[in-house]
Amino acid sequence: MTTCLIDRKELCVERLLNGVGRLSRLINVIAGIAITFIMFLTVLDVILRSFRRPIVGAYELVAFSGAVVIGFAIPLTSWMRGHIYVDFFTAKLSKTAQSIFNVTTRCMGIGLFFLIGWNLIKVGMDLQQSGEVSLTLQLPFYPVAYGVAVSCFIQCLVLLADIVKIFRGDYE
């Protein structure tokens, strides 16, 4: 009976970890599409400017897409531990102290990204209510705020998954 319960918990944990990884990859694909769009738009705008036909609103589109790229790339970068970190201090700590340090920093990160996401939701609601739009193309700002907020909440899940990995002994 207890073996079955342990196996069921492990299965749930594996599903959680796999789900967070898939979700991170999915929004990273959106970030990849956005960066590709930025590259094509910029090249096309430069070419058309030589014919005195610039793309109207190219700057706005690049700015909106840049926010999507940055926000949506964070969770997978964190999931894959592709960010830069300096571990010369923590490498000198014992394994237990390293785990405590990692859990503490992940908890702080969850708090930070939750607050950022929550405030972006509030900003998005204000932008939506006020009807604020970009100057040239009249594009609303609020979808980008909501999108980056969702990305922050996904980052919270990634950090939670890191904590689970630390407790399982899989975090290295």
PDB file of C-alpha atoms in Angstrom:
ATOM      1  CA  MET A   1       0.000   0.000   0.000  1.00  0.00           C
ATOM      2  CA  THR A   2       2.732   2.523   0.923  1.00  0.00           C
ATOM      3  CA  THR A   3       4.788   1.514  -2.111  1.00  0.00           C
ATOM      4  CA  CYS A   4       1.811   2.295  -4.350  1.00  0.00           C
ATOM      5  CA  LEU A   5       1.374   5.673  -2.652  1.00  0.00           C
ATOM      6  CA  ILE A   6       5.064   6.497  -3.077  1.00  0.00           C
ATOM      7  CA  ASP A   7       4.943   5.468  -6.731  1.00  0.00           C
ATOM      8  CA  ARG A   8       1.855   7.647  -7.264  1.00  0.00           C
ATOM      9  CA  LYS A   9       3.596  10.642  -5.658  1.00  0.00           C
ATOM     10  CA  GLU A  10       6.660  10.114  -7.824  1.00  0.00           C
ATOM     11  CA  LEU A  11       4.446   9.921 -10.898  1.00  0.00           C
ATOM     12  CA  CYS A  12       2.744  13.197  -9.931  1.00  0.00           C
ATOM     13  CA  VAL A  13       6.108  14.865  -9.369  1.00  0.00           C
ATOM     14  CA  GLU A  14       7.386  13.608 -12.736  1.00  0.00           C
ATOM     15  CA  ARG A  15       4.243  14.895 -14.454  1.00  0.00           C
ATOM     16  CA  LEU A  16       4.703  18.274 -12.774  1.00  0.00           C
ATOM     17  CA  LEU A  17       8.322  18.518 -13.835  1.00  0.00           C
ATOM     18  CA  ASN A  18       7.584  17.378 -17.391  1.00  0.00           C
ATOM     19  CA  GLY A  19       4.654  19.788 -17.648  1.00  0.00           C
ATOM     20  CA  VAL A  20       6.716  22.752 -16.491  1.00  0.00           C
ATOM     21  CA  GLY A  21       9.467  21.816 -18.949  1.00  0.00           C
ATOM     22  CA  ARG A  22       6.987  21.541 -21.840  1.00  0.00           C
ATOM     23  CA  LEU A  23       5.328  24.837 -20.921  1.00  0.00           C
ATOM     24  CA  SER A  24       8.716  26.558 -20.788  1.00  0.00           C
ATOM     25  CA  ARG A  25       9.626  25.168 -24.202  1.00  0.00           C
ATOM     26  CA  LEU A  26       6.277  26.238 -25.649  1.00  0.00           C
ATOM     27  CA  ILE A  27       6.600  29.865 -24.654  1.00  0.00           C
ATOM     28  CA  ASN A  28      10.243  29.809 -25.747  1.00  0.00           C
ATOM     29  CA  VAL A  29       9.010  28.881 -29.230  1.00  0.00           C
ATOM     30  CA  ILE A  30       6.883  32.037 -29.125  1.00  0.00           C
ATOM     31  CA  ALA A  31       9.992  33.998 -28.124  1.00  0.00           C
ATOM     32  CA  GLY A  32      11.864  32.429 -31.041  1.00  0.00           C
ATOM     33  CA  ILE A  33       9.125  33.393 -33.470  1.00  0.00           C
ATOM     34  CA  ALA A  34       9.182  36.942 -32.094  1.00  0.00           C
ATOM     35  CA  ILE A  35      12.968  37.299 -32.487  1.00  0.00           C
ATOM     36  CA  THR A  36      12.753  35.916 -36.020  1.00  0.00           C
ATOM     37  CA  PHE A  37      10.003  38.443 -36.753  1.00  0.00           C
ATOM     38  CA  ILE A  38      12.238  41.232 -35.411  1.00  0.00           C
ATOM     39  CA  MET A  39      15.106  40.147 -37.677  1.00  0.00           C
ATOM     40  CA  PHE A  40      12.945  39.939 -40.808  1.00  0.00           C
ATOM     41  CA  LEU A  41      11.195  43.223 -40.034  1.00  0.00           C
ATOM     42  CA  THR A  42      14.482  45.039 -39.449  1.00  0.00           C
ATOM     43  CA  VAL A  43      16.100  43.705 -42.619  1.00  0.00           C
ATOM     44  CA  LEU A  44      13.002  44.482 -44.691  1.00  0.00           C
ATOM     45  CA  ASP A  45      12.772  47.980 -43.183  1.00  0.00           C
ATOM     46  CA  VAL A  46      16.428  48.694 -44.001  1.00  0.00           C
ATOM     47  CA  ILE A  47      15.949  47.487 -47.569  1.00  0.00           C
ATOM     48  CA  LEU A  48      12.760  49.472 -48.055  1.00  0.00           C
ATOM     49  CA  ARG A  49      14.350  52.599 -46.578  1.00  0.00           C
ATOM     50  CA  SER A  50      16.864  52.551 -49.419  1.00  0.00           C
ATOM     51  CA  PHE A  51      13.840  52.908 -51.750  1.00  0.00           C
ATOM     52  CA  ARG A  52      12.395  55.620 -49.481  1.00  0.00           C
ATOM     53  CA  ARG A  53       9.550  53.323 -48.355  1.00  0.00           C
ATOM     54  CA  PRO A  54      10.174  52.553 -44.678  1.00  0.00           C
ATOM     55  CA  ILE A  55       7.800  50.282 -42.784  1.00  0.00           C
ATOM     56  CA  VAL A  56       5.496  52.495 -40.744  1.00  0.00           C
ATOM     57  CA  GLY A  57       5.551  51.504 -37.081  1.00  0.00           C
ATOM     58  CA  ALA A  58       8.587  49.229 -37.365  1.00  0.00           C
ATOM     59  CA  TYR A  59      10.033  50.704 -34.171  1.00  0.00           C
ATOM     60  CA  GLU A  60       6.828  49.947 -32.253  1.00  0.00           C
ATOM     61  CA  LEU A  61       6.638  46.398 -33.581  1.00  0.00           C
ATOM     62  CA  VAL A  62      10.258  45.764 -32.616  1.00  0.00           C
ATOM     63  CA  ALA A  63       9.639  47.161 -29.121  1.00  0.00           C
ATOM     64  CA  PHE A  64       6.541  45.006 -28.557  1.00  0.00           C
ATOM     65  CA  SER A  65       8.277  41.932 -29.941  1.00  0.00           C
ATOM     66  CA  GLY A  66      11.390  42.634 -27.857  1.00  0.00           C
ATOM     67  CA  ALA A  67       9.317  42.549 -24.687  1.00  0.00           C
ATOM     68  CA  VAL A  68       7.860  39.200 -25.776  1.00  0.00           C
ATOM     69  CA  VAL A  69      11.322  37.807 -26.572  1.00  0.00           C
ATOM     70  CA  ILE A  70      12.812  38.793 -23.237  1.00  0.00           C
ATOM     71  CA  GLY A  71       9.836  37.811 -21.115  1.00  0.00           C
ATOM     72  CA  PHE A  72       9.077  34.526 -22.834  1.00  0.00           C
ATOM     73  CA  ALA A  73      12.699  33.323 -22.969  1.00  0.00           C
ATOM     74  CA  ILE A  74      13.304  33.589 -19.211  1.00  0.00           C
ATOM     75  CA  PRO A  75      11.558  30.363 -18.061  1.00  0.00           C
ATOM     76  CA  LEU A  76      13.344  28.003 -20.460  1.00  0.00           C
ATOM     77  CA  THR A  77      16.674  29.714 -19.844  1.00  0.00           C
ATOM     78  CA  SER A  78      16.155  29.153 -16.132  1.00  0.00           C
ATOM     79  CA  TRP A  79      14.881  25.594 -16.680  1.00  0.00           C
ATOM     80  CA  MET A  80      18.026  24.721 -18.656  1.00  0.00           C
ATOM     81  CA  ARG A  81      20.183  26.729 -16.224  1.00  0.00           C
ATOM     82  CA  GLY A  82      21.467  28.723 -19.169  1.00  0.00           C
ATOM     83  CA  HIS A  83      21.872  31.897 -17.152  1.00  0.00           C
ATOM     84  CA  ILE A  84      25.200  33.121 -15.855  1.00  0.00           C
ATOM     85  CA  TYR A  85      25.947  32.454 -12.230  1.00  0.00           C
ATOM     86  CA  VAL A  86      29.049  32.507 -10.126  1.00  0.00           C
ATOM     87  CA  ASP A  87      29.426  29.551  -7.805  1.00  0.00           C
ATOM     88  CA  PHE A  88      32.884  30.080  -6.369  1.00  0.00           C
ATOM     89  CA  PHE A  89      31.278  30.953  -3.028  1.00  0.00           C
ATOM     90  CA  THR A  90      28.733  28.140  -2.926  1.00  0.00           C
ATOM     91  CA  ALA A  91      31.219  25.548  -4.183  1.00  0.00           C
ATOM     92  CA  LYS A  92      33.061  25.872  -0.867  1.00  0.00           C
ATOM     93  CA  LEU A  93      29.910  25.068   1.111  1.00  0.00           C
ATOM     94  CA  SER A  94      28.819  21.595   2.147  1.00  0.00           C
ATOM     95  CA  LYS A  95      26.180  19.808   0.062  1.00  0.00           C
ATOM     96  CA  THR A  96      23.523  20.552   2.700  1.00  0.00           C
ATOM     97  CA  ALA A  97      24.460  24.241   2.865  1.00  0.00           C
ATOM     98  CA  GLN A  98      24.389  24.427  -0.941  1.00  0.00           C
ATOM     99  CA  SER A  99      20.902  22.946  -0.952  1.00  0.00           C
ATOM    100  CA  ILE A 100      19.729  25.400   1.708  1.00  0.00           C
ATOM    101  CA  PHE A 101      21.239  28.280  -0.260  1.00  0.00           C
ATOM    102  CA  ASN A 102      19.628  27.079  -3.515  1.00  0.00           C
ATOM    103  CA  VAL A 103      16.201  26.612  -1.924  1.00  0.00           C
ATOM    104  CA  THR A 104      16.421  30.043  -0.280  1.00  0.00           C
ATOM    105  CA  THR A 105      17.357  31.802  -3.512  1.00  0.00           C
ATOM    106  CA  ARG A 106      14.634  29.926  -5.432  1.00  0.00           C
ATOM    107  CA  CYS A 107      12.046  30.977  -2.830  1.00  0.00           C
ATOM    108  CA  MET A 108      13.207  34.578  -3.134  1.00  0.00           C
ATOM    109  CA  GLY A 109      12.993  34.274  -6.925  1.00  0.00           C
ATOM    110  CA  ILE A 110       9.454  32.914  -6.695  1.00  0.00           C
ATOM    111  CA  GLY A 111       8.478  35.886  -4.544  1.00  0.00           C
ATOM    112  CA  LEU A 112      10.138  38.342  -6.931  1.00  0.00           C
ATOM    113  CA  PHE A 113       8.623  36.909 -10.117  1.00  0.00           C
ATOM    114  CA  PHE A 114       5.212  36.574  -8.480  1.00  0.00           C
ATOM    115  CA  LEU A 115       5.297  40.269  -7.532  1.00  0.00           C
ATOM    116  CA  ILE A 116       6.459  41.252 -11.017  1.00  0.00           C
ATOM    117  CA  GLY A 117       3.727  39.135 -12.621  1.00  0.00           C
ATOM    118  CA  TRP A 118       1.058  40.463 -10.271  1.00  0.00           C
ATOM    119  CA  ASN A 119       2.063  44.061 -10.937  1.00  0.00           C
ATOM    120  CA  LEU A 120       2.166  43.463 -14.686  1.00  0.00           C
ATOM    121  CA  ILE A 121      -1.407  42.146 -14.471  1.00  0.00           C
ATOM    122  CA  LYS A 122      -2.391  45.335 -12.634  1.00  0.00           C
ATOM    123  CA  VAL A 123      -0.571  47.490 -15.206  1.00  0.00           C
ATOM    124  CA  GLY A 124      -2.228  45.537 -18.027  1.00  0.00           C
ATOM    125  CA  MET A 125      -5.640  46.099 -16.474  1.00  0.00           C
ATOM    126  CA  ASP A 126      -4.933  49.837 -16.174  1.00  0.00           C
ATOM    127  CA  LEU A 127      -3.719  49.973 -19.783  1.00  0.00           C
ATOM    128  CA  GLN A 128      -6.758  48.055 -20.964  1.00  0.00           C
ATOM    129  CA  GLN A 129      -9.155  50.245 -19.009  1.00  0.00           C
ATOM    130  CA  SER A 130      -7.543  53.479 -20.197  1.00  0.00           C
ATOM    131  CA  GLY A 131      -7.375  52.228 -23.796  1.00  0.00           C
ATOM    132  CA  GLU A 132      -3.759  53.308 -24.134  1.00  0.00           C
ATOM    133  CA  VAL A 133      -2.281  52.445 -27.513  1.00  0.00           C
ATOM    134  CA  SER A 134       0.984  52.945 -29.357  1.00  0.00           C
ATOM    135  CA  LEU A 135       1.477  56.219 -31.184  1.00  0.00           C
ATOM    136  CA  THR A 136       1.851  55.140 -34.805  1.00  0.00           C
ATOM    137  CA  LEU A 137       0.023  51.834 -35.249  1.00  0.00           C
ATOM    138  CA  GLN A 138      -2.498  52.329 -32.445  1.00  0.00           C
ATOM    139  CA  LEU A 139      -1.701  48.874 -31.018  1.00  0.00           C
ATOM    140  CA  PRO A 140      -2.851  48.295 -27.439  1.00  0.00           C
ATOM    141  CA  PHE A 141      -0.133  47.826 -24.827  1.00  0.00           C
ATOM    142  CA  TYR A 142      -2.040  45.562 -22.456  1.00  0.00           C
ATOM    143  CA  PRO A 143      -1.616  42.218 -24.309  1.00  0.00           C
ATOM    144  CA  VAL A 144       2.160  42.493 -23.963  1.00  0.00           C
ATOM    145  CA  ALA A 145       1.857  43.274 -20.251  1.00  0.00           C
ATOM    146  CA  TYR A 146      -0.429  40.272 -19.762  1.00  0.00           C
ATOM    147  CA  GLY A 147       1.852  38.010 -21.793  1.00  0.00           C
ATOM    148  CA  VAL A 148       4.974  38.917 -19.840  1.00  0.00           C
ATOM    149  CA  ALA A 149       2.989  38.507 -16.601  1.00  0.00           C
ATOM    150  CA  VAL A 150       2.058  34.957 -17.617  1.00  0.00           C
ATOM    151  CA  SER A 151       5.715  34.330 -18.370  1.00  0.00           C
ATOM    152  CA  CYS A 152       6.619  35.527 -14.854  1.00  0.00           C
ATOM    153  CA  PHE A 153       4.133  33.075 -13.353  1.00  0.00           C
ATOM    154  CA  ILE A 154       5.615  30.274 -15.470  1.00  0.00           C
ATOM    155  CA  GLN A 155       9.029  31.301 -14.136  1.00  0.00           C
ATOM    156  CA  CYS A 156       7.614  30.813 -10.637  1.00  0.00           C
ATOM    157  CA  LEU A 157       6.696  27.244 -11.636  1.00  0.00           C
ATOM    158  CA  VAL A 158      10.215  26.683 -12.989  1.00  0.00           C
ATOM    159  CA  LEU A 159      11.717  27.840  -9.694  1.00  0.00           C
ATOM    160  CA  LEU A 160       9.280  25.620  -7.787  1.00  0.00           C
ATOM    161  CA  ALA A 161      10.367  22.711  -9.983  1.00  0.00           C
ATOM    162  CA  ASP A 162      13.990  23.540  -9.093  1.00  0.00           C
ATOM    163  CA  ILE A 163      13.097  23.256  -5.412  1.00  0.00           C
ATOM    164  CA  VAL A 164      11.487  19.866  -6.055  1.00  0.00           C
ATOM    165  CA  LYS A 165      14.649  18.757  -7.890  1.00  0.00           C
ATOM    166  CA  ILE A 166      16.804  19.941  -4.989  1.00  0.00           C
ATOM    167  CA  PHE A 167      14.793  17.904  -2.497  1.00  0.00           C
ATOM    168  CA  ARG A 168      14.893  14.861  -4.796  1.00  0.00           C
ATOM    169  CA  GLY A 169      18.668  15.193  -5.195  1.00  0.00           C
ATOM    170  CA  ASP A 170      18.363  15.755  -8.962  1.00  0.00           C
ATOM    171  CA  TYR A 171      19.601  19.352  -8.996  1.00  0.00           C
ATOM    172  CA  GLU A 172      23.147  19.695 -10.280  1.00  0.00           C
TER     173      GLU A 172
END
